[in-house]
Amino acid sequence: MIGNGRTNDPQGVRRRIVDTAYDAFVKQGYIATGMLEIREKASVSGGAMAHHFPAKRALGLAVIRDRVSHAVRQTWIEPLDRCVDAPAAIDLIFGDIIGELAPKGSVSGCPLNNMAMDVSPHDPEMRLALDDIFAAWQEALSAKFQADLASGRASNIQPSSLATLVIAIYSGAMAMAKARQDVGALVESRAELAALLALKYRRVTSAG
Amino acid sequence: MIGNGRTNDPQGVRRRIVDTAYDAFVKQGYIATGMLEIREKASVSGGAMAHHFPAKRALGLAVIRDRVSHAVRQTWIEPLDRCVDAPAAIDLIFGDIIGELAPKGSVSGCPLNNMAMDVSPHDPEMRLALDDIFAAWQEALSAKFQADLASGRASNIQPSSLATLVIAIYSGAMAMAKARQDVGALVESRAELAALLALKYRRVTSAG
DNA sequence: TTTAAAACAGGACGATTGACCTGTTAGGAG
DNA sequence: CTCCTAACAGGTCAATCGTCCTGTTTTAAA
């Protein structure tokens, strides 16, 4: 109505909406989250919401492409480049995630997996967008295993299927942790995964 | 209204409702499935539905306790008793599931995992019921590994955490298969899991 | 300064949700 | 047979869903 100090900030409003939606989608699920709830939490009017995201699907797509994709890249792909080999990176990632989960008290699960589980059956376009993220994740891990094989750090491994296995272990352990509200599954899976990778790797950390 | 050949069949009606709900919950998700949809698919009136299940939560609980629990027991726990050791059972189970999925054309995912993912954050009672199923599954697998250890078939394994790993691999691979609509993740995970278990087991199938 | 388009406000829309109501019928106990 | 309760029919309820509308204000280009 009356023009109190309103300032147009399309990028900021859009960012607030996507951030709020990302949180809600990951914690409660895409279907269980209403547009009204997002509008209220993000302090955005219906008009602004409709302007930026005419439909819920568009918001879901934006969350997947702008946030879920980034989350996977940041927590799983980038650490691969900063570690000497795949096992070191994987153990570091598991450790970080367990460390972040422990004090929080509740386990909300893997963003990518959470989105994929309740969106995949209903929206082919969103499913494909999530599929791309899975593919990038698998490819990055696979490339790291391949590099370890080429550099002689690892032997007798099949990079592609081993990468799939690692993703499955992480996704499954996170799903269990969410269902049981206990990080135990992540802790146990981390140890087992480290042990089985150690059999294929000759570590240089200690003399041997 | 007019008393056309109606017959009271409380057990049958209840079974039809639970069966229909189980299918819908697994394929579309608990939240995404409406009570009206279940009523129509099961050909049940609103009055009958309200009589048997006063609230959606009660139906969800019944599906978990009567169907999901049974599905896990039948596909994962009972085969353990019919196989010589855990690796044989696990490979058989993966093979059966992949074989059933291949001609179907679509992957709807693991019933237990599907239910857990979208129900856990919203209903503590249903989450605990699912938690019990996870616990029974983990315990059965753990006991089989323990038996293999005692009988000398396996060595250098930790039954409890290894059982958790197997469940994580299966759940995660199934989640990937559902998200990507491709059984590839299950096939690859099966092979990797068989290979890593073989390292801990001395097989008696072939001479050696 | 004029102007057109983007950005935003606030509310209303029909459809659908889960829950529940009153009334009627079936079927076993007495 | 009578009677009573579980079983069932059919419809209604407020609440909430996602979407869209009209109108106003900001903003940058001309």
XYZ file of C-alpha atoms (C1' of nucleotides) in Angstrom:
476
model
C 0.000 0.000 0.000
C 1.872 2.993 1.324
C 5.369 3.127 0.067
C 7.346 2.754 3.256
C 11.030 2.379 2.706
C 10.818 -0.502 0.372
C 13.834 -1.279 -1.747
C 13.820 -3.575 -4.740
C 16.366 -6.296 -4.197
C 15.505 -9.088 -6.622
C 18.716 -11.035 -6.094
C 18.483 -10.771 -2.322
C 14.831 -11.774 -2.212
C 15.467 -14.669 -4.502
C 18.400 -15.778 -2.399
C 16.336 -15.594 0.798
C 13.591 -17.695 -0.772
C 15.967 -20.350 -2.091
C 17.920 -20.510 1.171
C 14.754 -20.886 3.231
C 13.338 -23.456 0.834
C 16.582 -25.420 0.871
C 16.516 -25.647 4.647
C 12.874 -26.667 4.737
C 13.147 -29.154 1.865
C 16.119 -30.880 3.447
C 14.675 -30.979 6.954
C 11.010 -31.735 6.239
C 10.937 -32.788 2.618
C 9.810 -31.077 -0.570
C 6.218 -32.286 -0.528
C 5.734 -31.707 3.181
C 6.791 -28.073 2.877
C 4.182 -25.538 1.830
C 4.771 -22.388 -0.169
C 3.113 -20.334 2.555
C 5.527 -21.684 5.131
C 8.486 -20.684 2.988
C 7.027 -17.231 2.370
C 6.584 -16.627 6.081
C 10.004 -17.926 7.094
C 11.635 -15.878 4.353
C 9.455 -12.815 5.045
C 8.403 -12.574 1.436
C 5.027 -11.522 0.069
C 2.937 -13.696 -2.175
C 3.477 -11.329 -5.045
C 7.241 -11.460 -4.756
C 7.155 -15.221 -4.460
C 4.997 -15.599 -7.556
C 7.243 -13.196 -9.437
C 10.435 -15.142 -8.758
C 8.918 -18.631 -8.715
C 5.584 -18.953 -10.560
C 5.246 -22.547 -9.411
C 6.605 -24.764 -6.669
C 8.378 -26.876 -9.252
C 10.475 -23.883 -10.310
C 11.539 -23.333 -6.722
C 12.415 -26.985 -6.345
C 14.511 -26.886 -9.507
C 16.303 -23.768 -8.295
C 17.040 -25.349 -4.919
C 18.451 -28.426 -6.610
C 20.574 -26.571 -9.130
C 21.741 -23.730 -6.877
C 22.013 -25.335 -3.437
C 22.014 -29.133 -3.499
C 24.495 -29.168 -6.332
C 26.735 -26.749 -4.456
C 26.463 -28.698 -1.209
C 27.608 -31.924 -2.843
C 30.451 -30.163 -4.624
C 31.629 -28.452 -1.472
C 31.410 -31.372 0.935
C 32.317 -34.257 -1.346
C 34.035 -33.159 -4.555
C 36.334 -30.332 -3.504
C 37.921 -32.233 -0.585
C 39.047 -34.852 -3.092
C 41.447 -32.334 -4.623
C 42.884 -31.334 -1.267
C 43.788 -34.855 -0.136
C 46.576 -37.136 -1.213
C 44.271 -39.984 -2.125
C 40.666 -41.081 -2.062
C 40.691 -42.944 1.265
C 42.157 -39.918 3.037
C 39.502 -37.651 1.555
C 36.663 -40.044 2.334
C 37.725 -40.480 5.925
C 38.100 -36.736 6.296
C 34.623 -36.126 4.881
C 32.998 -38.720 7.103
C 34.814 -37.274 10.097
C 33.710 -33.742 9.336
C 30.093 -34.727 8.885
C 30.013 -36.842 12.023
C 31.653 -33.994 13.898
C 29.045 -31.529 12.690
C 26.178 -33.891 13.473
C 27.201 -34.886 16.972
C 26.524 -31.572 18.767
C 23.428 -30.802 16.715
C 21.329 -33.504 18.354
C 19.276 -34.346 15.292
C 20.128 -35.907 11.940
C 18.346 -34.392 8.966
C 20.073 -36.530 6.361
C 21.915 -36.015 3.092
C 20.434 -33.091 1.126
C 20.813 -34.809 -2.229
C 19.345 -38.061 -1.006
C 16.506 -36.403 0.853
C 15.462 -34.425 -2.193
C 15.846 -37.402 -4.499
C 13.737 -39.697 -2.373
C 10.522 -37.753 -2.290
C 10.821 -35.835 -5.555
C 11.991 -38.513 -7.981
C 8.676 -40.375 -8.239
C 6.680 -37.229 -8.993
C 8.707 -34.932 -11.234
C 10.875 -36.237 -14.077
C 12.630 -32.905 -14.610
C 13.687 -32.587 -10.998
C 14.700 -36.231 -10.994
C 17.000 -35.610 -13.962
C 18.529 -32.571 -12.283
C 19.287 -34.724 -9.232
C 20.579 -37.460 -11.493
C 23.130 -35.024 -12.904
C 24.414 -34.329 -9.398
C 24.724 -38.025 -8.652
C 26.608 -38.465 -11.922
C 29.024 -35.618 -11.147
C 29.615 -37.017 -7.687
C 30.263 -40.508 -9.001
C 32.520 -39.211 -11.726
C 34.627 -37.126 -9.363
C 35.134 -40.052 -7.001
C 35.823 -42.358 -9.897
C 38.455 -39.988 -11.285
C 40.178 -39.835 -7.927
C 40.320 -43.620 -7.681
C 41.641 -43.729 -11.226
C 44.371 -41.231 -10.344
C 45.320 -43.286 -7.305
C 45.549 -46.325 -9.528
C 47.739 -44.498 -12.025
C 50.045 -43.144 -9.335
C 50.497 -46.570 -7.851
C 48.856 -45.753 -4.537
C 46.109 -48.264 -5.161
C 45.962 -51.593 -6.882
C 43.283 -54.044 -7.922
C 40.399 -51.615 -7.775
C 37.698 -50.745 -10.262
C 37.325 -46.969 -9.999
C 33.818 -46.643 -11.347
C 32.052 -49.317 -9.343
C 34.096 -48.500 -6.246
C 32.944 -44.898 -6.508
C 29.355 -46.079 -6.715
C 29.929 -48.226 -3.646
C 31.275 -45.296 -1.636
C 28.278 -43.136 -2.534
C 25.920 -45.966 -1.670
C 27.604 -46.464 1.692
C 27.428 -42.800 2.541
C 23.849 -42.341 1.366
C 22.680 -45.487 3.086
C 24.476 -44.789 6.331
C 23.075 -41.258 6.366
C 19.588 -42.593 5.722
C 19.960 -45.014 8.625
C 21.296 -42.264 10.842
C 18.296 -40.123 9.963
C 15.799 -42.909 10.532
C 17.341 -43.983 13.826
C 18.396 -40.489 14.899
C 21.807 -41.853 15.747
C 25.172 -41.241 14.112
C 26.209 -44.819 14.911
C 25.603 -46.062 11.399
C 27.883 -43.334 10.023
C 30.613 -44.119 12.540
C 30.505 -47.840 11.836
C 30.334 -47.402 8.071
C 33.272 -45.016 8.189
C 35.418 -47.567 10.011
C 34.442 -50.451 7.744
C 34.975 -48.403 4.623
C 38.393 -47.232 5.789
C 39.396 -50.804 6.564
C 38.364 -52.184 3.211
C 40.042 -49.369 1.303
C 43.214 -49.892 3.307
C 43.462 -53.386 1.838
C 43.789 -51.933 -1.631
C 46.056 -49.047 -0.745
C 49.641 -48.934 0.352
C 49.754 -46.035 2.761
C 52.803 -43.833 3.050
C 51.828 -42.170 6.302
C 53.853 -44.576 8.444
C 57.021 -46.371 7.529
C 56.371 -49.634 5.705
C -29.279 -46.917 1.639
C -30.978 -49.968 0.184
C -29.542 -53.149 1.515
C -27.987 -54.597 -1.604
C -25.786 -57.581 -1.014
C -23.407 -55.993 1.389
C -21.386 -58.332 3.547
C -19.431 -57.323 6.591
C -15.842 -58.393 6.159
C -13.786 -56.359 8.599
C -10.589 -58.372 8.179
C -10.851 -58.328 4.406
C -11.594 -54.616 4.227
C -8.765 -53.847 6.572
C -6.411 -55.982 4.551
C -7.450 -54.269 1.329
C -6.840 -50.862 2.864
C -3.438 -51.769 4.263
C -2.340 -53.465 1.051
C -3.391 -50.499 -1.068
C -1.787 -48.052 1.324
C 1.431 -50.060 1.364
C 1.676 -49.947 -2.408
C 0.953 -46.240 -2.552
C 3.228 -45.320 0.343
C 6.144 -47.209 -1.164
C 5.644 -45.922 -4.690
C 4.646 -42.309 -4.029
C 5.499 -41.719 -0.403
C 3.405 -41.449 2.743
C 2.850 -37.708 2.641
C 2.189 -37.581 -1.081
C -0.583 -40.163 -0.798
C -4.054 -38.953 0.179
C -6.628 -40.858 2.153
C -9.146 -40.355 -0.637
C -6.807 -41.944 -3.151
C -6.422 -45.005 -0.951
C -10.150 -45.239 -0.395
C -10.835 -45.165 -4.110
C -8.123 -47.645 -5.062
C -9.263 -49.999 -2.321
C -12.954 -49.416 -3.093
C -13.716 -48.537 0.505
C -16.192 -45.973 1.786
C -15.230 -43.078 4.018
C -17.154 -44.606 6.882
C -15.339 -47.919 6.660
C -12.016 -46.141 6.406
C -12.705 -44.027 9.478
C -13.861 -47.087 11.357
C -10.690 -49.064 10.764
C -8.242 -46.150 10.727
C -9.492 -43.015 12.513
C -6.411 -41.078 11.403
C -3.771 -41.343 8.710
C -1.150 -41.967 11.366
C -2.894 -45.174 12.424
C -2.828 -46.410 8.843
C 0.833 -45.532 8.539
C 1.626 -47.434 11.721
C -0.337 -50.448 10.513
C 1.477 -50.434 7.164
C 4.829 -50.288 8.909
C 4.089 -53.002 11.443
C 2.111 -55.348 9.175
C 3.742 -54.911 5.773
C 7.123 -53.183 5.871
C 8.240 -55.366 8.748
C 7.130 -58.474 6.878
C 8.795 -57.378 3.650
C 12.162 -56.923 5.340
C 11.842 -60.230 7.155
C 10.908 -62.079 3.994
C 13.445 -60.589 1.603
C 16.393 -60.102 3.934
C 16.144 -62.077 7.164
C 14.683 -65.430 6.131
C 17.148 -66.011 3.253
C 19.948 -65.803 5.800
C 18.782 -69.058 7.353
C 18.587 -70.817 4.016
C 22.151 -70.049 2.914
C 25.419 -71.474 4.054
C 26.911 -68.137 4.949
C 26.255 -64.408 4.841
C 27.984 -63.645 1.517
C 25.968 -66.325 -0.254
C 22.730 -64.974 1.178
C 23.593 -61.373 0.378
C 24.515 -62.154 -3.191
C 21.343 -64.185 -3.599
C 19.214 -61.358 -2.237
C 20.829 -58.756 -4.471
C 20.410 -61.055 -7.437
C 16.747 -61.674 -6.743
C 15.987 -57.984 -6.328
C 17.893 -57.004 -9.451
C 16.118 -59.765 -11.316
C 12.727 -58.540 -10.193
C 13.553 -54.928 -10.985
C 14.962 -55.439 -14.470
C 11.735 -56.333 -16.314
C 9.619 -53.928 -14.303
C 11.091 -50.841 -15.922
C 10.846 -48.618 -12.892
C 12.583 -48.623 -9.529
C 10.372 -47.680 -6.593
C 13.015 -48.227 -3.944
C 13.352 -50.050 -0.643
C 10.025 -50.031 1.246
C 11.674 -49.563 4.627
C 13.940 -46.799 3.414
C 11.184 -45.031 1.492
C 8.909 -44.953 4.497
C 11.696 -43.934 6.847
C 12.814 -41.029 4.697
C 9.623 -39.047 4.555
C 8.006 -40.155 7.796
C 10.881 -39.968 10.272
C 11.039 -36.170 10.489
C 7.319 -35.796 11.191
C 6.148 -38.618 13.430
C 8.239 -39.932 16.327
C 6.062 -43.003 16.855
C 6.314 -44.120 13.252
C 10.026 -43.388 13.307
C 10.464 -45.680 16.303
C 8.469 -48.441 14.628
C 10.786 -48.175 11.619
C 13.767 -48.058 13.921
C 12.730 -51.434 15.354
C 12.736 -52.919 11.856
C 16.201 -51.524 11.161
C 17.375 -52.973 14.464
C 15.958 -56.430 13.713
C 17.538 -56.362 10.263
C 20.908 -55.337 11.610
C 20.734 -57.906 14.373
C 19.874 -60.759 12.019
C 22.737 -59.899 9.689
C 25.066 -59.448 12.615
C 24.126 -62.855 14.029
C 24.825 -64.501 10.673
C 28.263 -62.908 10.484
C 28.913 -63.999 14.047
C 27.933 -67.565 13.177
C 30.248 -67.514 10.173
C 33.020 -66.324 12.436
C 32.349 -69.085 14.955
C 32.223 -71.775 12.274
C 35.508 -70.647 10.825
C 34.083 -69.579 7.497
C 35.064 -65.991 8.096
C 37.942 -64.347 9.849
C 38.907 -60.831 10.844
C 35.445 -59.365 10.636
C 33.396 -57.319 13.087
C 29.858 -58.694 12.764
C 27.951 -55.703 14.070
C 29.574 -52.940 12.064
C 29.823 -55.148 8.992
C 26.082 -55.766 9.198
C 25.524 -52.030 9.357
C 27.735 -51.594 6.313
C 25.760 -54.140 4.309
C 22.475 -52.448 5.142
C 23.941 -49.077 4.260
C 25.209 -50.377 0.928
C 21.856 -51.890 0.052
C 19.821 -48.896 1.166
C 22.132 -46.444 -0.542
C 22.369 -48.407 -3.775
C 18.596 -48.767 -3.866
C 18.191 -45.038 -3.261
C 20.566 -44.302 -6.134
C 18.753 -46.764 -8.356
C 15.470 -45.059 -7.534
C 16.844 -41.574 -8.115
C 18.544 -42.496 -11.378
C 15.921 -45.027 -12.473
C 18.700 -47.454 -13.252
C 19.646 -50.702 -11.570
C 23.321 -50.032 -12.324
C 24.091 -48.882 -8.800
C 22.682 -52.140 -7.412
C 24.661 -54.232 -9.876
C 27.925 -52.449 -9.147
C 27.391 -52.454 -5.396
C 26.597 -56.140 -5.483
C 29.861 -56.923 -7.241
C 31.960 -54.727 -4.971
C 30.317 -56.109 -1.852
C 30.834 -59.696 -2.986
C 34.493 -58.980 -3.706
C 35.191 -57.392 -0.368
C 33.416 -60.157 1.553
C 35.360 -62.767 -0.399
C 38.565 -61.373 1.091
C 37.346 -62.287 4.576
C 35.812 -65.611 3.674
C 37.406 -68.858 2.605
C 34.922 -70.296 0.151
C 34.348 -74.031 -0.137
C 32.475 -73.875 -3.414
C 35.529 -74.497 -5.564
C 38.617 -76.434 -4.687
C 41.210 -74.328 -2.950
C 11.237 14.176 -16.861
C 8.853 10.648 -19.219
C 8.034 5.808 -19.696
C 8.042 0.952 -19.824
C 9.215 -3.008 -17.512
C 10.641 -5.359 -13.542
C 9.770 -5.934 -8.609
C 6.736 -6.222 -5.074
C 2.209 -6.019 -1.916
C -1.878 -8.163 -0.447
C -5.502 -10.850 -1.137
C -8.608 -14.274 -3.433
C -9.253 -18.402 -6.092
C -10.810 -23.393 -6.627
C -9.119 -27.727 -5.435
C -7.759 -30.965 -2.191
C -6.405 -32.352 2.264
C -7.423 -35.246 6.735
C -10.983 -35.698 9.951
C -15.502 -36.604 11.359
C -20.562 -36.640 11.334
C -25.257 -38.919 11.317
C -27.705 -42.591 9.792
C -28.159 -47.550 8.246
C -27.130 -52.425 7.984
C -25.049 -56.894 9.130
C -24.375 -60.518 12.302
C -23.720 -62.799 16.509
C -25.325 -63.242 21.529
C -29.228 -63.987 24.448
C -37.274 -64.143 17.492
C -34.985 -59.623 19.923
C -31.280 -56.684 20.735
C -26.946 -54.641 20.672
C -22.633 -53.546 18.809
C -19.368 -53.643 15.294
C -19.226 -52.599 10.446
C -20.227 -49.759 6.900
C -22.391 -45.862 3.687
C -22.290 -41.267 2.169
C -21.671 -36.760 2.864
C -19.799 -32.488 5.292
C -16.383 -29.835 7.701
C -12.666 -26.343 8.379
C -8.062 -25.952 7.054
C -4.586 -25.780 3.929
C -2.721 -26.547 -0.497
C -0.544 -24.220 -4.853
C -1.717 -20.794 -8.014
C -2.961 -16.485 -9.782
C -5.000 -11.806 -9.882
C -5.108 -6.665 -9.554
C -2.878 -2.831 -8.225
C 1.276 -0.139 -6.658
C 6.086 1.131 -6.377
C 10.789 1.003 -7.673
C 14.352 1.402 -11.112
C 16.823 2.180 -15.069
C 16.780 3.571 -19.801
C 15.505 7.168 -23.124
